[in-house]
XYZ file of N, CA and C in Angstrom:
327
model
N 117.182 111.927 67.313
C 116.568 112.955 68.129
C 115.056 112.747 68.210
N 114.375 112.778 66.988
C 113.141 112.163 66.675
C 112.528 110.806 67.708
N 113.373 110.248 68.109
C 113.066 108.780 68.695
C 113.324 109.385 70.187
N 113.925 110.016 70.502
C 114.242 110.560 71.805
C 113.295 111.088 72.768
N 112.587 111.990 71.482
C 111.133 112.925 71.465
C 110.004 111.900 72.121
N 110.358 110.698 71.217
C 108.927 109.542 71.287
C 108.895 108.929 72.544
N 110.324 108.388 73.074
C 110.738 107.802 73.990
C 110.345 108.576 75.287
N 110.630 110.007 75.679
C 110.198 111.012 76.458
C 108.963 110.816 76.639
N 107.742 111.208 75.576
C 106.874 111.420 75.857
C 105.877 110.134 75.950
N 106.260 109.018 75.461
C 105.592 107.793 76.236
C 105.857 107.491 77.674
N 106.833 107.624 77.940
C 107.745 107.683 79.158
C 107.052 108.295 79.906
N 106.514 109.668 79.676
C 105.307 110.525 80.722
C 104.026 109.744 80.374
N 103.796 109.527 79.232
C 101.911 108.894 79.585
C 102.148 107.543 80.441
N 103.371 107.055 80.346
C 103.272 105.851 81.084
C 103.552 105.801 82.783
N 104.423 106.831 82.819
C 104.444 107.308 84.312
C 102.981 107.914 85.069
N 102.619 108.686 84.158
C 100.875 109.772 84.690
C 100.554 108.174 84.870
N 100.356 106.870 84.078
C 99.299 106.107 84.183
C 99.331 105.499 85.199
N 100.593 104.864 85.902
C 101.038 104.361 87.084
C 100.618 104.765 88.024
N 100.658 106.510 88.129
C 101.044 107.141 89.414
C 99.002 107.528 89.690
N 98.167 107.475 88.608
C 96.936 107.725 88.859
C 96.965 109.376 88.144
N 97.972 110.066 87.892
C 97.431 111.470 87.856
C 97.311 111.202 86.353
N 96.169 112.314 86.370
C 95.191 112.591 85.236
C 94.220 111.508 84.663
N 94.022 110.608 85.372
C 93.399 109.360 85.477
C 91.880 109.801 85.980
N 91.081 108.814 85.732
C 89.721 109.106 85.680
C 89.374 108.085 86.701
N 89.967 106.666 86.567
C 89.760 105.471 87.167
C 91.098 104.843 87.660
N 91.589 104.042 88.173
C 92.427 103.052 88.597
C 92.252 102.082 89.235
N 93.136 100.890 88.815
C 92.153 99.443 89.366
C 93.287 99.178 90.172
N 93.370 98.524 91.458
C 94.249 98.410 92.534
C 95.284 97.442 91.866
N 94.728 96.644 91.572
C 95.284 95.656 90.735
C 96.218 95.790 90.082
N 96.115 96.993 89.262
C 97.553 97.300 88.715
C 99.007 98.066 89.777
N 98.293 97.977 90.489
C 99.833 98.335 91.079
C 100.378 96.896 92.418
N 99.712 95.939 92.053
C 99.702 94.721 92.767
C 98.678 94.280 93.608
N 99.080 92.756 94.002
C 98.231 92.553 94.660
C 98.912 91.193 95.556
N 99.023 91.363 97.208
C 99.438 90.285 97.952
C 98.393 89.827 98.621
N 98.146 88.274 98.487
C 97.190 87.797 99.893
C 97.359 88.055 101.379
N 98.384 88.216 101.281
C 98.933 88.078 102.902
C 98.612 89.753 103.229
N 99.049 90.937 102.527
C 98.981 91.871 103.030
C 99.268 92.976 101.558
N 98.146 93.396 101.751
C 97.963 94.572 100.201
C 97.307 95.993 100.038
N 98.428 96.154 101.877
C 98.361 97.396 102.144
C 98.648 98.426 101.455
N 99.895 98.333 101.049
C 100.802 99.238 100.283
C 100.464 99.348 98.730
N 99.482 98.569 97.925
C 98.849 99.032 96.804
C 97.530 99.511 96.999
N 96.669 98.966 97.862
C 95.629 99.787 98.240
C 95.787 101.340 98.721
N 96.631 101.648 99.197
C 97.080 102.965 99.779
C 97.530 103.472 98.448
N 98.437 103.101 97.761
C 99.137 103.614 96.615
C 97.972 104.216 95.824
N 97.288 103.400 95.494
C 95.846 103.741 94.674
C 95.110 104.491 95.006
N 94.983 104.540 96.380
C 93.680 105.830 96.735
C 94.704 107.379 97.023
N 96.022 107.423 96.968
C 96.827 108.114 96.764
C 97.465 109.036 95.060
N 97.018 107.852 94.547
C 97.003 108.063 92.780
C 96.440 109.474 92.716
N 95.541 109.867 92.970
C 95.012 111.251 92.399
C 93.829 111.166 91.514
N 93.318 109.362 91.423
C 92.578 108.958 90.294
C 91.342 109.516 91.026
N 89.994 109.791 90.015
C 89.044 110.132 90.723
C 88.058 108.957 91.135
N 88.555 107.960 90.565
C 87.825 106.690 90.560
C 88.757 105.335 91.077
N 88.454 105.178 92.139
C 89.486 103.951 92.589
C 88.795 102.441 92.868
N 89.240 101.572 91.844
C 88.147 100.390 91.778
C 89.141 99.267 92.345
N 88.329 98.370 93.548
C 88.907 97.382 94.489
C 88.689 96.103 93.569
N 89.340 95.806 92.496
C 88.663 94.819 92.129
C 89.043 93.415 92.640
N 88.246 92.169 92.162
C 88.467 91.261 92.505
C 90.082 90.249 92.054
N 89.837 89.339 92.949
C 91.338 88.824 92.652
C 90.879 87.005 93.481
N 91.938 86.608 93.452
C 92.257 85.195 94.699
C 91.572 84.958 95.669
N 91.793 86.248 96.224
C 92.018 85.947 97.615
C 90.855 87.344 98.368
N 91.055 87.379 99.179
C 91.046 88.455 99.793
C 91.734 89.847 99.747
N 91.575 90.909 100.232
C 92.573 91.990 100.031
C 92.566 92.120 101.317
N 93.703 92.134 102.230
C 94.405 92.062 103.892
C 94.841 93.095 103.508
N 94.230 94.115 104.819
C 95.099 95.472 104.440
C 95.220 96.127 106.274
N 96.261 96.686 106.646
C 96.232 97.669 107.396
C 95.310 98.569 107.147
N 94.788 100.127 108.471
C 94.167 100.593 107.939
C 95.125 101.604 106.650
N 93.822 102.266 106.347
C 94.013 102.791 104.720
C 93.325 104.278 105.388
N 94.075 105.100 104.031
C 93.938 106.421 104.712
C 93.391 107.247 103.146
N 92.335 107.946 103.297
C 91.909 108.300 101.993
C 91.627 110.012 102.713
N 92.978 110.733 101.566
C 92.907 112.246 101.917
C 92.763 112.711 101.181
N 92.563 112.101 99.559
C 92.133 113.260 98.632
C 90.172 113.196 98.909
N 90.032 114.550 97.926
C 88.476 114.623 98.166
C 87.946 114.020 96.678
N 86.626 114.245 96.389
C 86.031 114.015 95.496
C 86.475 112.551 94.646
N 86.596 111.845 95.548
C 86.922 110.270 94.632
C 85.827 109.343 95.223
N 85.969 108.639 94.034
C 84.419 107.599 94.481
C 85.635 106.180 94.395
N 84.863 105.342 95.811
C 85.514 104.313 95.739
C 84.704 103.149 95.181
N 84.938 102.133 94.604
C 84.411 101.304 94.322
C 84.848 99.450 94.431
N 83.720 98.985 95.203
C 84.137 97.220 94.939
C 83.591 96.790 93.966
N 83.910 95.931 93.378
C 83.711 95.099 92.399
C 83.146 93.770 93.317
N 81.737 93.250 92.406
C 80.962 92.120 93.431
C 82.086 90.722 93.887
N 81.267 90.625 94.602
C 82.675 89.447 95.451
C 83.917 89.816 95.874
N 84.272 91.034 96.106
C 85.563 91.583 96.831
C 85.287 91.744 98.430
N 86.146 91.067 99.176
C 86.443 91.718 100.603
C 87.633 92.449 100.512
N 87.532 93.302 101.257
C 88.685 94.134 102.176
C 88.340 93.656 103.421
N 89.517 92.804 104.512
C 89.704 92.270 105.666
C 90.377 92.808 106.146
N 90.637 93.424 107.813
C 91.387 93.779 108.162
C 92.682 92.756 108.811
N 93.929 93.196 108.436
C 94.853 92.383 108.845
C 94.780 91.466 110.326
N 94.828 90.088 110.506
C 94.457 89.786 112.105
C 95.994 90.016 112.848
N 95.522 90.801 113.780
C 96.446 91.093 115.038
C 96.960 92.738 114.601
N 96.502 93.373 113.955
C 96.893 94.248 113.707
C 95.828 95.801 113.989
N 94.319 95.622 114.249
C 93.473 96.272 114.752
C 93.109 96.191 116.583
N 94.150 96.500 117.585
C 93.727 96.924 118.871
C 92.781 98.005 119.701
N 93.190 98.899 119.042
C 92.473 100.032 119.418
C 90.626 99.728 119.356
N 90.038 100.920 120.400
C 88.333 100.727 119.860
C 88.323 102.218 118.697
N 89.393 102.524 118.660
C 88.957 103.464 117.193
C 89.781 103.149 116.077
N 90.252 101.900 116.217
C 90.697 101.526 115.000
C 89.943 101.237 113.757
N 90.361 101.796 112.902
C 89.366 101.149 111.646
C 89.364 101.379 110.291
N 89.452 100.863 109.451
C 89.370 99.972 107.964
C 90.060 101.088 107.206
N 89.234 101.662 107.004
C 88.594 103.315 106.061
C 89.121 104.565 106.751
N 90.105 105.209 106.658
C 90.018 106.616 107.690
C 90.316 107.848 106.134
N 88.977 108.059 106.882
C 88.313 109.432 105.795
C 88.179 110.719 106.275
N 88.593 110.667 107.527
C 88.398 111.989 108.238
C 89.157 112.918 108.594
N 90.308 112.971 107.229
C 91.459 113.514 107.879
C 91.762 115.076 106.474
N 90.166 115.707 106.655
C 90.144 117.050 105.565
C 89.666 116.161 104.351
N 89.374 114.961 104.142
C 88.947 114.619 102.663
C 86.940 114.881 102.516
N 86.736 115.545 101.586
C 85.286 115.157 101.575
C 85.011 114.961 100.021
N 83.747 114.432 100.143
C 83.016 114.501 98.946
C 83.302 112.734 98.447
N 84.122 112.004 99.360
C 84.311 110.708 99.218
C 83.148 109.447 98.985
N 82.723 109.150 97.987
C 81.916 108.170 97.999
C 81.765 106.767 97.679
């Protein structure tokens, strides 16, 4: 029963750590990273709930669709030598673009 207890409750610090909640920071990195396209962890991450979301470096580039940042009060951060590129063939529009912050989030920096 004792081990059950332990098993449970690592089980939640390890889930909160994944998911960003109650997190202070999160590095994209941990929830992956594709050259070709690393949309879906970049999004995941600024979705985390973390208040701190760090782009760090890797290989390659980070190819992303745009990215949508709706919580407030999170600071984003690159790490030196990181691009974020936008995917080619995938930006048509003239209001397409990278970063969309304007959808009720503030205090984003």
């Amino acid at each position: 029963m004792k081990s059950a207890a332990i098993a449970v409750a690592a089980w939640a610090a390890f889930s909160g750590a994944v998911n960003g909640a109650g997190l202070g920071t999160v590095k994209v990195s941990s929830y992956g990273f594709d050259p070709q396209d690393s949309t879906r962890f970049l999004q995941t991450a600024f979705d985390s709930g973390a208040r701190k979301v760090v782009i760090d470096r890797q290989a390659g580039d980070w190819i992303t669709l745009p990215l949508f940042i709706t919580n407030s009060n999170v600071e984003v951060v690159l790490e030196d030598g990181v691009t974020v590129a936008a995917k080619r063939g995938e930006f048509y529009g003239r209001n397409d673009c990278l970063f969309d912050i304007n959808r009720g989030a503030h205090d984003v920096i």
